[in-house]
Tab-separated table of C-alpha atoms in Angstrom:
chain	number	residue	atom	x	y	z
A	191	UNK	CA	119.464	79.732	183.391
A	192	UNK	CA	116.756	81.145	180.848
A	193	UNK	CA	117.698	83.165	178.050
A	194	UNK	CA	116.351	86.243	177.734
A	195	UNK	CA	113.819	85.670	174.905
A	196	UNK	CA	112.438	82.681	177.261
A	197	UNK	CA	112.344	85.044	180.034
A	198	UNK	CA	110.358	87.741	177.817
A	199	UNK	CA	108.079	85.263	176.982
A	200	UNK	CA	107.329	84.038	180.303
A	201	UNK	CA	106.592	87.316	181.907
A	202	UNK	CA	104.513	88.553	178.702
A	203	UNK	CA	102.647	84.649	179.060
A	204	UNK	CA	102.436	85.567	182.528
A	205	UNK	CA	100.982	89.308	181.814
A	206	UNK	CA	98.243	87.811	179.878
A	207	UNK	CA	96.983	85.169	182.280
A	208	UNK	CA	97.823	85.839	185.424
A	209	UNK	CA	94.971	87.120	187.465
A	210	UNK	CA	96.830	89.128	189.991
A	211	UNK	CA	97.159	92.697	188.947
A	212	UNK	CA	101.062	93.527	187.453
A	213	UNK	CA	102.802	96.144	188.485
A	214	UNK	CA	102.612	98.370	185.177
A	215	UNK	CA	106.177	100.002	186.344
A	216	UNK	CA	108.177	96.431	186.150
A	217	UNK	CA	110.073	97.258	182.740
A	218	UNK	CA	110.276	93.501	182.879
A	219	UNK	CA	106.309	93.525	181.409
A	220	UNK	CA	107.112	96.510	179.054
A	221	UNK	CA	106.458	94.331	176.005
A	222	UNK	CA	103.297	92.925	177.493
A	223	UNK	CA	101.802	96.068	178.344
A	224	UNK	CA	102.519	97.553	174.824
A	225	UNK	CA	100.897	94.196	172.636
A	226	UNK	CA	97.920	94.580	175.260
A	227	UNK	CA	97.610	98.250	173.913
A	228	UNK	CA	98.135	96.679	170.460
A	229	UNK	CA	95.356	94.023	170.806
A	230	UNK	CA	92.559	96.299	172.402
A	231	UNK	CA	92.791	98.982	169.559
A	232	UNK	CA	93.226	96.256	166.416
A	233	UNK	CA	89.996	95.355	168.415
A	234	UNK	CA	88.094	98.349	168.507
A	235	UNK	CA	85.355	98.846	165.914
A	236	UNK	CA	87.147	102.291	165.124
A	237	UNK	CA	87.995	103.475	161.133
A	238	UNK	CA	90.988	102.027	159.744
A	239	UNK	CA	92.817	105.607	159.590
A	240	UNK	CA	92.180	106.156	163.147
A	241	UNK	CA	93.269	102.617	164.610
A	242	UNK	CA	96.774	103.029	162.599
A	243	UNK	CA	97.259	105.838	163.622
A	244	UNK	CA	96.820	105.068	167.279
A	245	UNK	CA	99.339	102.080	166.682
A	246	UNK	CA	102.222	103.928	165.339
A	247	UNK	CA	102.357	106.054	168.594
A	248	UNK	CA	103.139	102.944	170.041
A	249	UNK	CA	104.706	101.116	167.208
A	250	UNK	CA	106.319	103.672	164.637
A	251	UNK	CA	106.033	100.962	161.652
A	252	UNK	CA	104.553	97.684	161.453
A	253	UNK	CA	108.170	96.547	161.044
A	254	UNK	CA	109.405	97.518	164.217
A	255	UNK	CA	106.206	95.529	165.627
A	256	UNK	CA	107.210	92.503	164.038
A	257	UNK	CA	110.637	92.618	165.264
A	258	UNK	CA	109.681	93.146	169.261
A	259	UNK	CA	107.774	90.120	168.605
A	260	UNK	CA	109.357	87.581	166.605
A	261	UNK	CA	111.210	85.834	169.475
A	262	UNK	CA	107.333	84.164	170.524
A	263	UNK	CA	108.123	82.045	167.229
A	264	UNK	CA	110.535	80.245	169.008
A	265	UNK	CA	107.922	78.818	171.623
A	266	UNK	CA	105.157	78.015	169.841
A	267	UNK	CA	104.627	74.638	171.709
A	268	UNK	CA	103.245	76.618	175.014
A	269	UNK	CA	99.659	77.647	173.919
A	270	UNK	CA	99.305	80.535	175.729
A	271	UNK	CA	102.327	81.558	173.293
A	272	UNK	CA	100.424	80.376	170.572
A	273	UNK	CA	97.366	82.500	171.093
A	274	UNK	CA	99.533	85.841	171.216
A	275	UNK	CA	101.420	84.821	168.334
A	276	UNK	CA	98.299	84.463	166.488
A	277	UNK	CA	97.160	88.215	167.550
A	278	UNK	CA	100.605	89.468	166.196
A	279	UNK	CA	100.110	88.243	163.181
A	280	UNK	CA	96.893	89.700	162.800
A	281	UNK	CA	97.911	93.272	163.416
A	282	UNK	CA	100.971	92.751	161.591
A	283	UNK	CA	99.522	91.935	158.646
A	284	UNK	CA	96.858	94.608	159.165
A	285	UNK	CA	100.084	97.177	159.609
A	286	UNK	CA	101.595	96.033	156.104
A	287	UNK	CA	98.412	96.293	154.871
A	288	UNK	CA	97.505	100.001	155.626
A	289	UNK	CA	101.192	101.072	154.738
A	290	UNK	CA	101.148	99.457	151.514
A	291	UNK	CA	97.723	101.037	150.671
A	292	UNK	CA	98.932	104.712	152.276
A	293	UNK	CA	99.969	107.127	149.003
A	294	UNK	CA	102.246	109.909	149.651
A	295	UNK	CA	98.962	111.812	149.373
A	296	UNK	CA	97.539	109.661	152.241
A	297	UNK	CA	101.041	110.124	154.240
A	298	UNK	CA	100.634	113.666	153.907
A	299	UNK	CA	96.734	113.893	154.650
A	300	UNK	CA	97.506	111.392	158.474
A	301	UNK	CA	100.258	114.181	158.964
A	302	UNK	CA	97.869	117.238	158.892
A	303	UNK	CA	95.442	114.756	160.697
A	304	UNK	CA	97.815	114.410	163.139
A	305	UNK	CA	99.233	118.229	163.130
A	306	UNK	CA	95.358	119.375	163.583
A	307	UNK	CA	94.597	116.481	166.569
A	308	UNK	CA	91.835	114.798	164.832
A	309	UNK	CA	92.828	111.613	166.020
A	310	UNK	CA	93.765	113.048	169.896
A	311	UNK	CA	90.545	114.235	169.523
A	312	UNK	CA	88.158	111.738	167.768
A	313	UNK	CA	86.350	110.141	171.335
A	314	UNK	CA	85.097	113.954	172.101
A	315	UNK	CA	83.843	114.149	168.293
A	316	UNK	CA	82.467	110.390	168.103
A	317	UNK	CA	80.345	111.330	171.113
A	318	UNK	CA	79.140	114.956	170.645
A	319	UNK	CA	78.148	113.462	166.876
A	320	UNK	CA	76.359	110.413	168.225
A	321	UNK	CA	74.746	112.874	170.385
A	322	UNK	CA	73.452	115.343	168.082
A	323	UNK	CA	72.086	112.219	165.910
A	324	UNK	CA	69.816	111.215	168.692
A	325	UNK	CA	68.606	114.382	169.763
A	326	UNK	CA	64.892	114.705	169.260
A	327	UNK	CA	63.967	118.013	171.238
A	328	UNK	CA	64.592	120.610	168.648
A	329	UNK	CA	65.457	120.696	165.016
A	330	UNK	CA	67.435	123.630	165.817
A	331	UNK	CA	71.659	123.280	166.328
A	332	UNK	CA	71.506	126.518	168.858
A	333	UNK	CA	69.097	124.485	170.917
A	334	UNK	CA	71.429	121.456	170.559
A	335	UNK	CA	74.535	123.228	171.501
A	336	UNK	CA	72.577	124.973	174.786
A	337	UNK	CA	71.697	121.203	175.720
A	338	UNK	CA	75.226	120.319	175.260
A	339	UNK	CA	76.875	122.958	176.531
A	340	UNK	CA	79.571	123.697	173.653
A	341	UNK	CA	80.181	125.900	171.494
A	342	UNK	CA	79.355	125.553	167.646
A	343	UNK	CA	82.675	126.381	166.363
A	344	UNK	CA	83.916	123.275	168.321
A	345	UNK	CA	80.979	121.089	167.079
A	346	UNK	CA	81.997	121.984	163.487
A	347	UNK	CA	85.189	121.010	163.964
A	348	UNK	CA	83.760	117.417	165.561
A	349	UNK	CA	81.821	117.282	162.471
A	350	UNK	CA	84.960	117.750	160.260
A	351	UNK	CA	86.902	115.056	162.407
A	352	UNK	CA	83.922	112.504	161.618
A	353	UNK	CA	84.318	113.384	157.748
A	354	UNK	CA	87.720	112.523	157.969
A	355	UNK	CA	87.855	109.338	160.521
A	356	UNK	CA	84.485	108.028	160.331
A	357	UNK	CA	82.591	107.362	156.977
A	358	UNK	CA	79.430	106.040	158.117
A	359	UNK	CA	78.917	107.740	161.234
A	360	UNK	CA	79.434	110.863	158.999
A	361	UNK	CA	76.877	109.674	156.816
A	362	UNK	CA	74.217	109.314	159.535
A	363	UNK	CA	75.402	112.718	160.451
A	364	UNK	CA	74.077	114.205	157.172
A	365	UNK	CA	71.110	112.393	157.019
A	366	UNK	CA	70.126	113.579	160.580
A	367	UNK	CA	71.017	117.311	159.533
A	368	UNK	CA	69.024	116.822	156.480
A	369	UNK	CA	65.898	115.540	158.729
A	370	UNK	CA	66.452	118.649	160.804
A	371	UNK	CA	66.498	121.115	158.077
A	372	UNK	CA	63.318	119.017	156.687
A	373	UNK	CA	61.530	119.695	159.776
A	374	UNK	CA	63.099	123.540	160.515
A	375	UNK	CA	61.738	124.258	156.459
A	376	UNK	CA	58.172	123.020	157.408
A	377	UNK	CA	57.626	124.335	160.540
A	378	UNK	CA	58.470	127.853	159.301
A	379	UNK	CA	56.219	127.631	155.925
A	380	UNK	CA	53.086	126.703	158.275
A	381	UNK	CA	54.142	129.605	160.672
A	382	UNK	CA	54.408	132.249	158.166
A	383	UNK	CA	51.592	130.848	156.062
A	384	UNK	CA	49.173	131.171	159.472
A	385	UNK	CA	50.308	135.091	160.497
A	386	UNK	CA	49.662	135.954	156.394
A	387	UNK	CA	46.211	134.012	156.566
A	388	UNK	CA	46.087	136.021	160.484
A	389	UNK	CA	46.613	139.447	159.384
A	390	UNK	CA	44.335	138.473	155.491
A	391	UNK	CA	41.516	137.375	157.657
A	392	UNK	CA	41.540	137.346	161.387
A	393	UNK	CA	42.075	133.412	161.678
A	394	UNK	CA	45.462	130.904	161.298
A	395	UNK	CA	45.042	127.918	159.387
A	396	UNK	CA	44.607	126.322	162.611
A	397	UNK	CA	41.557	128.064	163.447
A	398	UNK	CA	42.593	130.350	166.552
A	399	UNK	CA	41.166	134.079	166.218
A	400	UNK	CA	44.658	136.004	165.342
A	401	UNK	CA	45.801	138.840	167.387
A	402	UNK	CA	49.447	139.942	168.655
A	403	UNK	CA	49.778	136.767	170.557
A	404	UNK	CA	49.185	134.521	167.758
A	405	UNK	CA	52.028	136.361	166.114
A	406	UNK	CA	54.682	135.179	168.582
A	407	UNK	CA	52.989	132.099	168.634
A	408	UNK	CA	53.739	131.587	165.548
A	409	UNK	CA	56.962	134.160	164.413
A	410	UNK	CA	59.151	131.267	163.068
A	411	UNK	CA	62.750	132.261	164.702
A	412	UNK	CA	63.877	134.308	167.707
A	413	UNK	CA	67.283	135.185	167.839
A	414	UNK	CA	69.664	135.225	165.170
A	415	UNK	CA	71.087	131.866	165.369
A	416	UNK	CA	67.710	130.363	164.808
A	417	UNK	CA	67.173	132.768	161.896
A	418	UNK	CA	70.408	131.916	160.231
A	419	UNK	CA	69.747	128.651	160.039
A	420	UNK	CA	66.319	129.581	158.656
A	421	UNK	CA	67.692	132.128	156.299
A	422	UNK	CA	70.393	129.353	155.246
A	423	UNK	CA	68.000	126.319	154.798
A	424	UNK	CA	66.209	128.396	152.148
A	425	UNK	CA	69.351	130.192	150.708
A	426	UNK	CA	67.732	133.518	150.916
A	427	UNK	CA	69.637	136.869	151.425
A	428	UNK	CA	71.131	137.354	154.933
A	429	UNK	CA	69.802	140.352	156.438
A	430	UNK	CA	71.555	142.188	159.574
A	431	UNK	CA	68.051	142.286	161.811
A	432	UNK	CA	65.162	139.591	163.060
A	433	UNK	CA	62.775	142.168	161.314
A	434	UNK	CA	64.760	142.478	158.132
A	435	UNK	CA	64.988	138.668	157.838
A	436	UNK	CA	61.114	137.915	158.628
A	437	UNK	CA	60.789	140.597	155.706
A	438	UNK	CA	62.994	138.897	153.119
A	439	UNK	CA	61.334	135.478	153.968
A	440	UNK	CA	57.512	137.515	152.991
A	441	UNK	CA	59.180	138.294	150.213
A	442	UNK	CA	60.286	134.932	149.148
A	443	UNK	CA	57.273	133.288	149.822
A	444	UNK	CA	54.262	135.933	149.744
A	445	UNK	CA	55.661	138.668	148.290
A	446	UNK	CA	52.296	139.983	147.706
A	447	UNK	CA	51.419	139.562	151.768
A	448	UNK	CA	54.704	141.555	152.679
A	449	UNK	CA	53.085	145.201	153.023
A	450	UNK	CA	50.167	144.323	155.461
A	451	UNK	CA	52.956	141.960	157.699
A	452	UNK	CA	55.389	144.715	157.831
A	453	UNK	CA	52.917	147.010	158.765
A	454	UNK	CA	50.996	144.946	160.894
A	455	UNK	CA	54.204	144.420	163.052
A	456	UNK	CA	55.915	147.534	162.938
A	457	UNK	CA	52.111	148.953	164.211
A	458	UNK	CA	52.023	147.296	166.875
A	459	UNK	CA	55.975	147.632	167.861
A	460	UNK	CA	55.844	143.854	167.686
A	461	UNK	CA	59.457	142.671	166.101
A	462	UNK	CA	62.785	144.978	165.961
A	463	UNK	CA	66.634	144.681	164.801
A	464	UNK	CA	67.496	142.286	167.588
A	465	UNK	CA	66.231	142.118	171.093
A	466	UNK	CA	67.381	139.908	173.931
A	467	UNK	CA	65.475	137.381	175.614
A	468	UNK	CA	64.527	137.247	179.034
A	469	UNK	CA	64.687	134.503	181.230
A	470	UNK	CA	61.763	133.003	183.648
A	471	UNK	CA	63.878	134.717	186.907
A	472	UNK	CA	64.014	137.781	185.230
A	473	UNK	CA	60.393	137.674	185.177
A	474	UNK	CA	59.864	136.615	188.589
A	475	UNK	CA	61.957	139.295	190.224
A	476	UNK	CA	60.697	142.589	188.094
A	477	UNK	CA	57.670	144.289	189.144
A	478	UNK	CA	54.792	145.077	186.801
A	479	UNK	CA	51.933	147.014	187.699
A	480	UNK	CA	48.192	146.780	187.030
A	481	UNK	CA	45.599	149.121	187.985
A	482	UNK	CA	48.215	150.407	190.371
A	483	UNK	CA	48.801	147.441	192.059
A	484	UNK	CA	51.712	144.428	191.651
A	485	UNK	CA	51.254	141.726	189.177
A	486	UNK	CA	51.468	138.844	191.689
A	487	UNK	CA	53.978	135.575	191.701
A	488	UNK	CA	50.711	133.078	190.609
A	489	UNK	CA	50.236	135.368	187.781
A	490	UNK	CA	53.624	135.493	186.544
A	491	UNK	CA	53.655	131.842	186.950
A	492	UNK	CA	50.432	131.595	184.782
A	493	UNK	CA	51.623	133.336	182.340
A	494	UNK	CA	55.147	131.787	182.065
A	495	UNK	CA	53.200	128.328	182.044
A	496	UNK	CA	51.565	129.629	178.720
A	497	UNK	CA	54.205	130.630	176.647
A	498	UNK	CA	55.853	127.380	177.693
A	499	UNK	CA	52.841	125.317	176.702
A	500	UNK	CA	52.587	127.419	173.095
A	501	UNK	CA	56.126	127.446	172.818
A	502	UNK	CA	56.260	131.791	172.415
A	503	UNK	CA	59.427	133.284	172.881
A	504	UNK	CA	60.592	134.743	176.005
A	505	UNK	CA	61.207	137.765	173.727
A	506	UNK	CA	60.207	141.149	176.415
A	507	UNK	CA	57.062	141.900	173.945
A	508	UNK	CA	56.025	138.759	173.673
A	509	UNK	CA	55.957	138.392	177.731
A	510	UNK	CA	53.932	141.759	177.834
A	511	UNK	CA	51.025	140.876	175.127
A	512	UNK	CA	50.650	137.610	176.921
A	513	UNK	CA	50.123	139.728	179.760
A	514	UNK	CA	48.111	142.168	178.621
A	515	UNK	CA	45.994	139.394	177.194
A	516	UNK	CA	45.945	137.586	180.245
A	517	UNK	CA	45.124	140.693	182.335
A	518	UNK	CA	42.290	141.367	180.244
A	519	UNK	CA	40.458	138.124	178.643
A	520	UNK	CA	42.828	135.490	180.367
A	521	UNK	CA	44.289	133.003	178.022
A	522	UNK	CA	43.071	129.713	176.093
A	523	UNK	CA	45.441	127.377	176.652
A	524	UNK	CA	45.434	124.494	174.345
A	525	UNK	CA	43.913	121.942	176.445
A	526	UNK	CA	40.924	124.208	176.007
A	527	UNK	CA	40.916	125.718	179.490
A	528	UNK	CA	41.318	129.603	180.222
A	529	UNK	CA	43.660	131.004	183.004
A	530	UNK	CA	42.137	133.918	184.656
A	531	UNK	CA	43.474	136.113	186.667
């Protein structure tokens, strides 16, 4: 009759090479099932922190690991036995290794870790990170987010997981947000520079003849999430309003331009505290009149086509110069054609 370490060691020999799928409810392949666990995480190219911390919820100590195992010793002869026993003492010694090197300090950090689900939730921040490192489409986190579909107080928190779990995916991390904030910084000192050169002398630095839809063509944010970020990749002053902030940025930059802007846009009732945008079926379903008769569909279409092609806001008074324009010179697109109506 077999003893019972030979009959642990059969069934976990058996667990690990038998192709027929176990039934994961026999308690007689308890200890298989729980060194399979072992094995696939002391495999996975995870951060130390994270992959002990993962074990002890199966394993408290690396002690108490050792012990469950030590009876495989005993048949070392079978080398199916052999090859586990050689896996064992791999994470073993990786166990003793991580609780040798973990300070009360460390202890007390994997506890609030722990308390704050960092690790529970590390595969939701490994993946939103990964994917806001290979987004190209914007340089702007609210446009990120929308793409997503989250929230940024939860991405901030993925973010902080990463710092904690994940050193060099954190690292690629910053240098993406830095690359971001590169581009965000440029993009905004070549839009404000072309509506100071627009309203100075009737032309952008591109060229194009500068009227009111040349300003939304180039008005560097259009919310206040996109300003923020603006505002905060500077470090200028924080004002409540889109109009406030577009003022404070004049003032950083061309502080002697900021009287003719201001006046430019508050003239033509271009920019105020903070409007809402409006969406393409919004657009679609209203009615707008012209020489008392309805804008039709293959307008509106044109003229939505436009402001995606220039990339304008769908900011209410951007939608109406473009129309107005449209209505009464059509528009250059920038393939050089001209939509009439």
């Amino acid at each position: 009759m077999k003893d019972s370490k030979e009959f642990k060691t059969e069934k976990l020999v058996e667990y690990f090479t038998n192709k027929r799928r176990v039934d994961v409810t026999d308690k007689n392949y308890e200890a298989a099932i729980k060194l399979d666990k072992m094995i696939n995480l002391y495999n996975q190219e995870i951060d130390t922190l994270s992959k002990y911390y993962q074990m002890t919820l199966i394993f408290k100590k690396a002690i108490d690991f050792s012990k469950e195992y030590k009876f495989l010793k005993e048949f070392l002869n079978n080398s199916s036995v052999y090859y586990l026993d050689v896996y064992v003492e791999e994470i073993r010694i990786f166990l003793n290794k991580v609780e040798r090197g973990l300070s009360k300090e460390t202890l007390k950090d994997l506890l609030v870790l722990q308390k704050n689900r960092y690790f529970e939730d590390y595969t939701y921040a490994e993946y939103f990170v990964n994917q806001y490192i290979d987004y190209n489409d914007s340089p702007y986190l609210r446009d990120f987010l929308s793409y997503c579909g989250i929230n940024e107080n939860d991405f901030l928190r993925f973010t902080n997981i990463i710092f904690e779990l994940n050193e060099d995916l954190y690292n690629k991390y910053v240098e993406k947000y830095n690359n971001n904030k590169l581009i965000r910084k440029s993009e905004t000192l070549k839009k404000v520079s072309n509506i100071k050169e627009g309203i100075t002398t009737g032309y952008t630095n591109d060229g194009d003849k500068f009227d009111n839809v040349e300003f939304f063509v180039n008005l560097p944010f259009d919310d206040l999430d996109s300003s923020r970020e603006i505002i905060d990749d500077f470090g200028f002053k924080k004002m409540s309003t889109l109009d406030k902030r577009l003022k404070t940025i004049f003032e950083e930059i061309y502080p002697e331009s900021v009287k003719d802007v201001m006046t430019y846009i508050y003239s033509n009732n271009l920019l105020y505290a903070n409007p809402s945008k409006i969406s393409e079926k919004d657009i679609m379903s209203v009615t707008y009149i012209n020489n008392d008769k309805p804008l039709s569909d293959d307008d509106k279409r044109k003229i939505i086509e436009y402001m995606k092609e220039r990339n304008i806001s769908f900011l209410p008074k951007a939608f109406n110069v473009v129309k107005d324009k449209y209505l009464q010179e059509g528009l250059n697109k920038t393939s050089g054609t001209v939509l009439k109506k």
